[in-house]
Amino acid sequence: MSKPTVPSHVAAFLEKHRIREVECLVPDLNGYPRGKVLPAAAFAAGQELRVARAVAIHTVVGDFPDYRVYGERDPDMRLVPDYERLHLVPWAAGGRRALAIHDCHDLDGTLTPIASRSVLKTVLKRYADLGWQPVVAPELEFYVLAPNPDPSQPLTPPAARCGRTEIGHSAFSFGALNEFADFFDDLHGALDKLGIHGDTFVHELGPSQFEINLKHDDALELADQTFLFKYALRETGLKHGLYVVCMAKPIAGAPGSSMHIHQSLVDLKNGRNLFSQADGEDSPLFRHYIAGLQTCLPSLMPLMAPYVNSYRRFTKNMAAPVNLSWGLDNRSVGLRVPLSGPEARRIENRLPGCDANPYLALAASLAAGLYGIENELEPTAPAEGNVFYRDDRPELPRSLDSALERMASSDIPGKLLGDEFAAAFIAAKEVELESYLLEVTPWERRYLATQA
Ligand SMILES: NC(=O)CC[C@H](N)C(=O)O
């Protein structure tokens, strides 16, 4: 096989920063970084890098699904660097380490269909073929918590600068934001080095819960930024003795953590927002896109709520979505349309949790919208007022079990994201679910062991 051409900026970057080694990263099924560390000279020379294809679908409990779903022979795939995603590793001791995001290619040179980044790239190619580009902006909520060496114990907020632990209800408070100023200073420095463009940053409603909104841009760019952001949260947090947690519902009774995704489409010819017409009215594409989300998302839920824990977030009155209604400037719906001028007309999909793999949540949402456009679907009438407690909403699965059942019984996931991917994803999630079903939880011990 001929070696890939390595762009000249790569060697210049590695030399300038006297890089010793490069983390060659791929997002796994969960959106966690995996891969190999390569000496900088080998990376600069374009040395071929292979790992087992199974790495792409490593489950969160460290298992693999039946090997038949990722290749009977357990074959290799190639890790191919995206040279535009080469950055310093901000937390590396001595600062002489870089990282690069890679694609997974099968040995025939095609994108590995079961790898998360491939799935998003394939959806984006379908948009590009139409001359369109999705523009997205994820908003990430997360908790800054105390180390939790014994996972049978609840996660708790850490003692903050003032010596106390937060009790919550400090949304938008600067006093509460400043409690972890040292950690956040370090984090913002890391984000700069990783090319992550934060827009707004606030304290959220939960105790030591925060939110960062990333600046809108191309979907692959923002999936990569979100992937690196979560890596940065973990590593920077640990340096400060903190567990920074992207679980959807880390603390019972406290608000969950979402990854709302704002999305619109632009015309590649002229940069115009395709959700608005020249006269400023909403376009038919805008309506079809919403209808596509309403039609497809119920069978794509595990891509936005991938774990048993994800479903604990979907409770009423915590601003978490429990329906797929849509409405203008309305936070009781799953699909919110923010008030804006026609240039910024967009849809906010409020379903994904912060625990979702950003590549897959974006791929699912964008493919669902495109399905609505291709099939010229019409959405429900917009919701008026608070619809949390209304009965007429489209129903959403309330557990990983039922969400997987729904996904497995629909042909939409395969059509939208590829049959091989859909089958591999479901198989991996079933392994995780089985592992959970064998647990005995504190809730059961509390109520069933007493014969009260
Ligand atoms: N910022 C908000 O609107 C709150 C969202 C809420 N925390 C959720 O889990 O969905």
Short mmCIF file of C-alpha atoms and ligand atoms in Angstrom, two decimals:
data_model
loop_
_atom_site.label_atom_id
_atom_site.label_comp_id
_atom_site.label_asym_id
_atom_site.label_seq_id
_atom_site.Cartn_x
_atom_site.Cartn_y
_atom_site.Cartn_z
CA MET A 1 0.00 0.00 0.00
CA SER A 2 1.28 3.49 -0.85
CA LYS A 3 1.92 5.75 2.10
CA PRO A 4 -0.43 8.73 2.58
CA THR A 5 0.96 12.16 1.80
CA VAL A 6 1.53 13.97 5.03
CA PRO A 7 0.81 17.72 4.67
CA SER A 8 3.83 19.93 5.35
CA HIS A 9 2.18 21.71 8.31
CA VAL A 10 2.33 18.44 10.27
CA ALA A 11 6.14 18.18 10.48
CA ALA A 12 6.36 21.94 11.11
CA PHE A 13 3.89 21.66 14.01
CA LEU A 14 5.64 18.65 15.55
CA GLU A 15 9.04 20.34 15.30
CA LYS A 16 7.88 23.71 16.57
CA HIS A 17 6.45 22.15 19.74
CA ARG A 18 9.25 19.52 20.02
CA ILE A 19 6.56 16.83 20.17
CA ARG A 20 7.79 13.46 21.36
CA GLU A 21 4.68 11.36 20.71
CA VAL A 22 1.19 11.63 19.24
CA GLU A 23 -2.02 10.17 20.65
CA CYS A 24 -3.79 8.65 17.65
CA LEU A 25 -7.43 8.84 18.77
CA VAL A 26 -10.66 7.36 17.47
CA PRO A 27 -14.02 7.90 19.15
CA ASP A 28 -15.47 4.51 20.12
CA LEU A 29 -19.15 3.68 20.18
CA ASN A 30 -19.58 5.69 23.38
CA GLY A 31 -17.64 8.68 22.06
CA TYR A 32 -14.69 7.85 24.33
CA PRO A 33 -11.14 8.20 22.97
CA ARG A 34 -9.29 5.00 22.12
CA GLY A 35 -6.28 4.30 19.94
CA LYS A 36 -2.50 4.12 20.12
CA VAL A 37 0.39 6.41 21.01
CA LEU A 38 2.88 6.79 18.15
CA PRO A 39 6.39 8.35 18.24
CA ALA A 40 6.24 11.79 16.60
CA ALA A 41 8.74 10.82 13.87
CA ALA A 42 6.61 7.84 12.84
CA PHE A 43 3.49 10.02 12.77
CA ALA A 44 5.29 12.63 10.62
CA ALA A 45 6.39 9.87 8.23
CA GLY A 46 2.77 8.68 7.78
CA GLN A 47 3.42 5.25 9.33
CA GLU A 48 0.47 2.93 8.88
CA LEU A 49 -1.49 2.23 12.06
CA ARG A 50 -3.85 -0.70 12.52
CA VAL A 51 -6.10 -1.85 15.35
CA ALA A 52 -8.77 -4.54 15.62
CA ARG A 53 -12.06 -3.48 14.05
CA ALA A 54 -13.75 -4.35 17.35
CA VAL A 55 -12.23 -1.23 18.96
CA ALA A 56 -14.88 0.86 17.18
CA ILE A 57 -17.66 -0.83 19.15
CA HIS A 58 -16.15 -1.36 22.56
CA THR A 59 -19.07 -1.22 25.03
CA VAL A 60 -19.07 1.06 28.05
CA VAL A 61 -18.71 -1.93 30.38
CA GLY A 62 -15.56 -3.02 28.54
CA ASP A 63 -17.03 -5.91 26.55
CA PHE A 64 -17.58 -6.53 22.88
CA PRO A 65 -20.72 -7.82 21.22
CA ASP A 66 -20.67 -11.16 19.42
CA TYR A 67 -17.68 -11.02 17.05
CA ARG A 68 -19.89 -11.80 14.05
CA VAL A 69 -21.27 -8.24 14.15
CA TYR A 70 -17.86 -6.65 13.67
CA GLY A 71 -16.31 -9.27 11.38
CA GLU A 72 -16.14 -13.04 11.64
CA ARG A 73 -12.32 -13.09 11.60
CA ASP A 74 -11.97 -10.17 14.07
CA PRO A 75 -10.08 -8.30 11.35
CA ASP A 76 -7.95 -5.16 11.47
CA MET A 77 -8.88 -1.67 10.38
CA ARG A 78 -6.57 1.26 9.64
CA LEU A 79 -6.49 4.45 11.70
CA VAL A 80 -6.17 7.31 9.20
CA PRO A 81 -5.27 10.73 10.65
CA ASP A 82 -7.35 13.81 10.00
CA TYR A 83 -4.41 16.18 9.77
CA GLU A 84 -6.71 19.17 10.37
CA ARG A 85 -7.35 17.77 13.86
CA LEU A 86 -3.81 17.81 15.21
CA HIS A 87 -3.44 19.64 18.54
CA LEU A 88 -1.20 19.86 21.57
CA VAL A 89 -2.31 17.76 24.54
CA PRO A 90 -2.81 20.57 27.07
CA TRP A 91 -2.60 18.36 30.18
CA ALA A 92 0.50 16.36 29.17
CA ALA A 93 3.35 16.67 31.63
CA GLY A 94 6.19 18.56 29.93
CA GLY A 95 3.80 19.59 27.13
CA ARG A 96 5.52 17.55 24.43
CA ARG A 97 2.61 15.36 23.44
CA ALA A 98 0.15 15.97 20.60
CA LEU A 99 -3.13 14.30 19.67
CA ALA A 100 -4.83 13.73 16.34
CA ILE A 101 -8.34 12.50 15.60
CA HIS A 102 -8.41 9.58 13.17
CA ASP A 103 -10.91 7.95 10.87
CA CYS A 104 -11.31 4.20 10.74
CA HIS A 105 -10.84 2.61 7.32
CA ASP A 106 -11.35 -1.02 6.43
CA LEU A 107 -8.41 -2.60 4.63
CA ASP A 108 -10.14 -2.06 1.26
CA GLY A 109 -9.80 1.69 1.89
CA THR A 110 -13.48 2.46 2.61
CA LEU A 111 -14.71 4.08 5.83
CA THR A 112 -15.42 1.41 8.46
CA PRO A 113 -19.23 1.49 8.61
CA ILE A 114 -19.46 0.59 12.32
CA ALA A 115 -17.20 3.48 13.43
CA SER A 116 -18.97 6.57 14.83
CA ARG A 117 -17.03 9.16 12.83
CA SER A 118 -17.74 7.23 9.61
CA VAL A 119 -21.47 7.25 10.36
CA LEU A 120 -21.55 11.04 10.70
CA LYS A 121 -19.33 11.55 7.63
CA THR A 122 -21.66 9.39 5.54
CA VAL A 123 -24.72 11.42 6.58
CA LEU A 124 -22.87 14.69 5.84
CA LYS A 125 -21.88 13.42 2.39
CA ARG A 126 -25.57 13.01 1.55
CA TYR A 127 -26.14 16.65 2.47
CA ALA A 128 -23.06 17.79 0.52
CA ASP A 129 -24.34 15.91 -2.57
CA LEU A 130 -27.46 18.09 -2.39
CA GLY A 131 -25.31 21.24 -2.13
CA TRP A 132 -26.26 21.76 1.55
CA GLN A 133 -24.33 21.99 4.78
CA PRO A 134 -25.81 21.41 8.24
CA VAL A 135 -24.77 24.03 10.81
CA VAL A 136 -24.97 22.89 14.42
CA ALA A 137 -24.30 24.12 17.92
CA PRO A 138 -24.26 21.64 20.84
CA GLU A 139 -24.87 22.89 24.39
CA LEU A 140 -23.22 20.72 27.01
CA GLU A 141 -24.25 20.46 30.65
CA PHE A 142 -22.00 18.69 33.13
CA TYR A 143 -21.41 18.30 36.87
CA VAL A 144 -18.17 19.06 38.72
CA LEU A 145 -18.15 16.42 41.47
CA ALA A 146 -15.97 15.02 44.22
CA PRO A 147 -13.92 11.88 43.51
CA ASN A 148 -16.02 8.78 43.98
CA PRO A 149 -13.69 5.82 44.47
CA ASP A 150 -16.52 3.54 45.59
CA PRO A 151 -19.18 3.54 42.86
CA SER A 152 -21.75 1.98 45.22
CA GLN A 153 -21.85 5.38 46.95
CA PRO A 154 -23.77 8.35 45.45
CA LEU A 155 -21.91 11.01 43.51
CA THR A 156 -21.70 14.27 45.48
CA PRO A 157 -20.63 17.87 44.85
CA PRO A 158 -17.12 18.70 46.10
CA ALA A 159 -16.22 21.27 48.74
CA ALA A 160 -15.86 24.50 46.80
CA ARG A 161 -13.62 27.57 47.34
CA CYS A 162 -15.72 28.70 50.32
CA GLY A 163 -15.42 25.29 52.01
CA ARG A 164 -19.07 24.35 51.56
CA THR A 165 -20.70 22.04 49.07
CA GLU A 166 -23.35 23.52 46.85
CA ILE A 167 -27.01 22.66 47.34
CA GLY A 168 -28.06 23.82 43.86
CA HIS A 169 -30.52 26.44 42.57
CA SER A 170 -27.65 28.76 41.63
CA ALA A 171 -28.46 29.01 37.91
CA PHE A 172 -26.52 31.85 36.25
CA SER A 173 -24.86 32.84 39.55
CA PHE A 174 -21.35 34.29 39.33
CA GLY A 175 -20.71 33.54 42.99
CA ALA A 176 -21.31 29.85 42.28
CA LEU A 177 -19.40 29.99 38.99
CA ASN A 178 -16.35 31.41 40.74
CA GLU A 179 -16.26 28.61 43.30
CA PHE A 180 -14.22 26.53 40.84
CA ALA A 181 -12.33 29.38 39.15
CA ASP A 182 -8.94 27.59 39.18
CA PHE A 183 -10.33 24.54 37.44
CA PHE A 184 -12.17 26.63 34.86
CA ASP A 185 -9.12 28.81 34.14
CA ASP A 186 -7.20 25.66 33.33
CA LEU A 187 -10.09 24.25 31.32
CA HIS A 188 -10.45 27.37 29.17
CA GLY A 189 -6.69 27.28 28.48
CA ALA A 190 -7.04 23.66 27.38
CA LEU A 191 -9.99 24.50 25.11
CA ASP A 192 -7.93 27.18 23.35
CA LYS A 193 -5.14 24.70 22.67
CA LEU A 194 -7.60 22.12 21.34
CA GLY A 195 -9.32 24.56 18.95
CA ILE A 196 -12.62 24.37 20.86
CA HIS A 197 -14.68 27.51 20.47
CA GLY A 198 -16.84 28.14 23.50
CA ASP A 199 -19.66 30.63 23.09
CA THR A 200 -21.42 31.13 26.43
CA PHE A 201 -20.59 29.52 29.75
CA VAL A 202 -22.87 29.55 32.82
CA HIS A 203 -23.63 27.91 36.13
CA GLU A 204 -26.68 25.66 35.70
CA LEU A 205 -29.50 24.74 38.08
CA GLY A 206 -28.02 21.64 39.75
CA PRO A 207 -25.38 21.68 42.55
CA SER A 208 -22.01 22.28 40.80
CA GLN A 209 -23.71 21.86 37.41
CA PHE A 210 -22.40 24.00 34.55
CA GLU A 211 -23.12 24.52 30.86
CA ILE A 212 -21.01 25.53 27.92
CA ASN A 213 -22.47 26.35 24.52
CA LEU A 214 -20.17 25.74 21.61
CA LYS A 215 -20.13 28.21 18.73
CA HIS A 216 -22.14 27.04 15.72
CA ASP A 217 -20.26 25.58 12.78
CA ASP A 218 -19.97 22.51 10.54
CA ALA A 219 -21.26 19.27 12.13
CA LEU A 220 -18.04 17.21 11.85
CA GLU A 221 -16.06 20.13 13.27
CA LEU A 222 -18.45 20.32 16.24
CA ALA A 223 -18.59 16.56 16.82
CA ASP A 224 -14.78 16.63 17.01
CA GLN A 225 -14.83 19.65 19.34
CA THR A 226 -17.40 17.98 21.62
CA PHE A 227 -15.38 14.74 21.68
CA LEU A 228 -12.23 16.65 22.67
CA PHE A 229 -14.17 18.82 25.12
CA LYS A 230 -15.26 15.77 27.10
CA TYR A 231 -11.68 14.46 27.07
CA ALA A 232 -10.49 17.85 28.35
CA LEU A 233 -13.15 17.93 31.09
CA ARG A 234 -12.03 14.58 32.43
CA GLU A 235 -8.29 15.21 32.30
CA THR A 236 -8.36 18.80 33.57
CA GLY A 237 -10.80 17.84 36.32
CA LEU A 238 -8.59 15.01 37.57
CA LYS A 239 -5.63 17.41 37.73
CA HIS A 240 -7.71 19.45 40.17
CA GLY A 241 -8.90 16.45 42.15
CA LEU A 242 -12.39 16.69 40.63
CA TYR A 243 -14.62 14.24 38.80
CA VAL A 244 -16.23 16.12 35.95
CA VAL A 245 -19.17 14.04 34.88
CA CYS A 246 -21.19 13.98 31.64
CA MET A 247 -23.69 11.37 32.88
CA ALA A 248 -27.26 12.26 31.96
CA LYS A 249 -28.49 11.93 35.57
CA PRO A 250 -25.63 11.70 38.06
CA ILE A 251 -27.62 12.73 41.15
CA ALA A 252 -31.15 11.50 41.91
CA GLY A 253 -33.56 14.40 42.36
CA ALA A 254 -31.22 16.95 40.75
CA PRO A 255 -31.53 18.13 37.14
CA GLY A 256 -30.03 15.97 34.41
CA SER A 257 -27.36 17.03 31.95
CA SER A 258 -28.31 17.49 28.33
CA MET A 259 -26.58 18.04 25.04
CA HIS A 260 -29.16 20.12 23.22
CA ILE A 261 -28.26 20.42 19.55
CA HIS A 262 -29.23 23.53 17.58
CA GLN A 263 -29.37 22.78 13.87
CA SER A 264 -30.02 24.54 10.58
CA LEU A 265 -29.08 24.04 6.93
CA VAL A 266 -27.21 26.42 4.66
CA ASP A 267 -26.98 26.49 0.89
CA LEU A 268 -23.32 25.87 0.00
CA LYS A 269 -23.66 28.19 -3.05
CA ASN A 270 -24.52 31.35 -1.17
CA GLY A 271 -24.48 30.58 2.58
CA ARG A 272 -28.22 31.28 2.89
CA ASN A 273 -30.18 29.61 5.71
CA LEU A 274 -32.47 27.10 3.96
CA PHE A 275 -34.96 27.11 6.83
CA SER A 276 -36.12 30.61 5.76
CA GLN A 277 -37.44 31.90 2.45
CA ALA A 278 -36.35 35.14 0.75
CA ASP A 279 -39.47 36.87 2.19
CA GLY A 280 -38.41 35.88 5.73
CA GLU A 281 -41.13 33.21 6.16
CA ASP A 282 -40.24 29.68 7.31
CA SER A 283 -39.49 27.42 4.34
CA PRO A 284 -41.15 24.08 3.48
CA LEU A 285 -37.73 22.48 4.22
CA PHE A 286 -38.01 23.75 7.80
CA ARG A 287 -41.38 22.04 8.26
CA HIS A 288 -40.25 18.81 6.58
CA TYR A 289 -37.11 18.73 8.74
CA ILE A 290 -39.14 19.01 11.97
CA ALA A 291 -41.49 16.29 10.72
CA GLY A 292 -38.48 14.04 9.99
CA LEU A 293 -37.32 14.46 13.58
CA GLN A 294 -40.79 13.69 14.90
CA THR A 295 -41.06 10.59 12.72
CA CYS A 296 -37.59 9.09 13.15
CA LEU A 297 -36.30 10.04 16.60
CA PRO A 298 -38.44 7.54 18.56
CA SER A 299 -36.63 4.68 16.80
CA LEU A 300 -33.25 6.44 17.14
CA MET A 301 -33.51 7.17 20.89
CA PRO A 302 -30.55 4.97 21.94
CA LEU A 303 -28.27 7.22 19.89
CA MET A 304 -29.36 10.20 22.00
CA ALA A 305 -29.96 8.37 25.27
CA PRO A 306 -27.48 5.49 25.09
CA TYR A 307 -27.37 4.16 28.67
CA VAL A 308 -29.73 2.85 31.34
CA ASN A 309 -29.01 6.06 33.25
CA SER A 310 -29.92 8.32 30.29
CA TYR A 311 -33.62 7.60 30.75
CA ARG A 312 -33.66 8.86 34.35
CA ARG A 313 -33.19 12.36 32.91
CA PHE A 314 -36.52 12.40 31.10
CA THR A 315 -38.70 13.59 33.98
CA LYS A 316 -41.25 16.38 33.98
CA ASN A 317 -40.50 19.84 35.37
CA MET A 318 -36.72 19.63 35.11
CA ALA A 319 -36.69 21.21 31.62
CA ALA A 320 -35.87 17.80 30.17
CA PRO A 321 -37.91 16.68 27.16
CA VAL A 322 -40.66 14.11 27.56
CA ASN A 323 -42.22 14.56 24.10
CA LEU A 324 -41.44 15.31 20.46
CA SER A 325 -43.81 18.24 20.15
CA TRP A 326 -42.33 21.37 18.61
CA GLY A 327 -43.00 24.98 19.45
CA LEU A 328 -41.68 28.50 19.29
CA ASP A 329 -39.70 29.67 22.34
CA ASN A 330 -41.11 26.80 24.43
CA ARG A 331 -39.01 24.64 26.78
CA SER A 332 -41.76 22.12 27.52
CA VAL A 333 -41.26 20.58 24.04
CA GLY A 334 -38.56 18.23 22.76
CA LEU A 335 -38.05 20.27 19.58
CA ARG A 336 -37.74 23.95 20.43
CA VAL A 337 -37.54 26.69 17.84
CA PRO A 338 -35.77 29.66 19.45
CA LEU A 339 -37.09 33.13 18.69
CA SER A 340 -34.80 34.54 16.02
CA GLY A 341 -34.65 36.44 12.78
CA PRO A 342 -34.90 34.45 9.50
CA GLU A 343 -31.08 34.23 9.11
CA ALA A 344 -30.80 32.35 12.41
CA ARG A 345 -33.91 30.17 12.02
CA ARG A 346 -33.01 26.84 13.62
CA ILE A 347 -34.35 23.85 15.54
CA GLU A 348 -33.05 22.83 18.94
CA ASN A 349 -33.27 19.06 19.47
CA ARG A 350 -33.46 18.81 23.28
CA LEU A 351 -33.43 15.00 23.45
CA PRO A 352 -29.71 14.14 23.57
CA GLY A 353 -28.10 13.83 26.98
CA CYS A 354 -24.56 14.97 27.62
CA ASP A 355 -23.71 11.26 27.82
CA ALA A 356 -24.49 10.74 24.12
CA ASN A 357 -21.73 10.12 21.60
CA PRO A 358 -21.71 13.46 19.73
CA TYR A 359 -20.94 11.82 16.35
CA LEU A 360 -23.93 9.51 16.66
CA ALA A 361 -26.37 12.00 18.18
CA LEU A 362 -25.55 14.45 15.38
CA ALA A 363 -25.72 11.77 12.69
CA ALA A 364 -29.11 10.56 13.96
CA SER A 365 -30.61 14.03 14.22
CA LEU A 366 -29.33 15.25 10.84
CA ALA A 367 -30.32 12.03 9.06
CA ALA A 368 -33.81 12.22 10.59
CA GLY A 369 -34.25 15.79 9.32
CA LEU A 370 -33.11 14.77 5.84
CA TYR A 371 -35.58 11.86 5.87
CA GLY A 372 -38.38 14.36 6.50
CA ILE A 373 -37.18 16.55 3.62
CA GLU A 374 -36.81 13.65 1.17
CA ASN A 375 -40.28 12.35 2.02
CA GLU A 376 -41.86 15.82 2.27
CA LEU A 377 -43.35 14.96 5.68
CA GLU A 378 -45.53 17.48 7.54
CA PRO A 379 -45.09 18.12 11.29
CA THR A 380 -47.81 18.29 13.94
CA ALA A 381 -49.28 21.73 14.67
CA PRO A 382 -46.90 23.75 16.89
CA ALA A 383 -47.47 23.32 20.63
CA GLU A 384 -49.00 26.21 22.54
CA GLY A 385 -48.31 26.71 26.23
CA ASN A 386 -46.88 24.07 28.55
CA VAL A 387 -47.27 20.59 27.06
CA PHE A 388 -45.44 18.58 29.74
CA TYR A 389 -48.73 17.23 31.06
CA ARG A 390 -50.75 16.88 27.86
CA ASP A 391 -51.70 13.48 26.55
CA ASP A 392 -51.59 14.22 22.84
CA ARG A 393 -47.81 14.14 22.49
CA PRO A 394 -45.88 11.55 20.45
CA GLU A 395 -44.72 8.93 22.90
CA LEU A 396 -41.01 8.39 23.64
CA PRO A 397 -39.43 5.21 25.06
CA ARG A 398 -38.79 5.55 28.82
CA SER A 399 -36.05 2.90 29.21
CA LEU A 400 -33.04 1.59 27.31
CA ASP A 401 -34.82 -1.72 27.04
CA SER A 402 -37.88 -0.33 25.26
CA ALA A 403 -35.80 2.11 23.20
CA LEU A 404 -33.65 -0.74 21.88
CA GLU A 405 -36.74 -2.80 21.14
CA ARG A 406 -38.17 0.10 19.17
CA MET A 407 -34.88 0.61 17.33
CA ALA A 408 -34.57 -3.08 16.47
CA SER A 409 -38.13 -3.33 15.16
CA SER A 410 -37.86 -0.34 12.79
CA ASP A 411 -36.14 -0.22 9.39
CA ILE A 412 -35.41 3.52 9.84
CA PRO A 413 -32.07 3.19 11.74
CA GLY A 414 -30.61 0.91 9.05
CA LYS A 415 -31.90 3.13 6.22
CA LEU A 416 -30.54 6.30 7.82
CA LEU A 417 -27.26 5.13 9.34
CA GLY A 418 -26.45 1.88 7.53
CA ASP A 419 -27.63 -1.67 8.25
CA GLU A 420 -24.22 -2.86 9.45
CA PHE A 421 -23.90 0.02 11.90
CA ALA A 422 -27.47 -0.33 13.24
CA ALA A 423 -27.00 -4.07 13.86
CA ALA A 424 -23.59 -3.60 15.54
CA PHE A 425 -24.87 -0.75 17.71
CA ILE A 426 -27.91 -2.70 18.91
CA ALA A 427 -25.77 -5.77 19.60
CA ALA A 428 -23.32 -3.73 21.71
CA LYS A 429 -26.11 -2.03 23.66
CA GLU A 430 -27.75 -5.36 24.37
CA VAL A 431 -24.51 -6.53 26.01
CA GLU A 432 -24.59 -3.44 28.26
CA LEU A 433 -28.25 -3.88 29.06
CA GLU A 434 -27.73 -7.53 29.98
CA SER A 435 -24.90 -6.51 32.33
CA TYR A 436 -27.24 -4.02 34.04
CA LEU A 437 -30.08 -6.53 34.35
CA LEU A 438 -27.83 -8.79 36.41
CA GLU A 439 -27.27 -6.07 39.03
CA VAL A 440 -29.10 -5.72 42.35
CA THR A 441 -29.53 -2.02 43.08
CA PRO A 442 -29.86 0.01 46.34
CA TRP A 443 -33.49 0.76 45.39
CA GLU A 444 -34.33 -2.95 45.49
CA ARG A 445 -32.45 -3.47 48.76
CA ARG A 446 -34.24 -0.51 50.32
CA TYR A 447 -37.77 -1.65 49.55
CA LEU A 448 -37.73 -5.38 48.99
CA ALA A 449 -35.40 -6.61 51.74
CA THR A 450 -37.58 -5.32 54.61
CA GLN A 451 -40.98 -6.94 54.00
CA ALA A 452 -42.34 -3.62 55.29
N1 LIG B 1 -30.75 24.37 30.00
C1 LIG B 1 -31.89 23.71 30.08
O1 LIG B 1 -32.81 23.97 29.35
C2 LIG B 1 -31.95 22.58 31.06
C3 LIG B 1 -31.97 21.21 30.42
C4 LIG B 1 -32.06 20.06 31.40
N2 LIG B 1 -30.99 20.10 32.37
C5 LIG B 1 -32.07 18.70 30.67
O2 LIG B 1 -31.54 17.76 31.16
O3 LIG B 1 -32.59 18.55 29.61
#
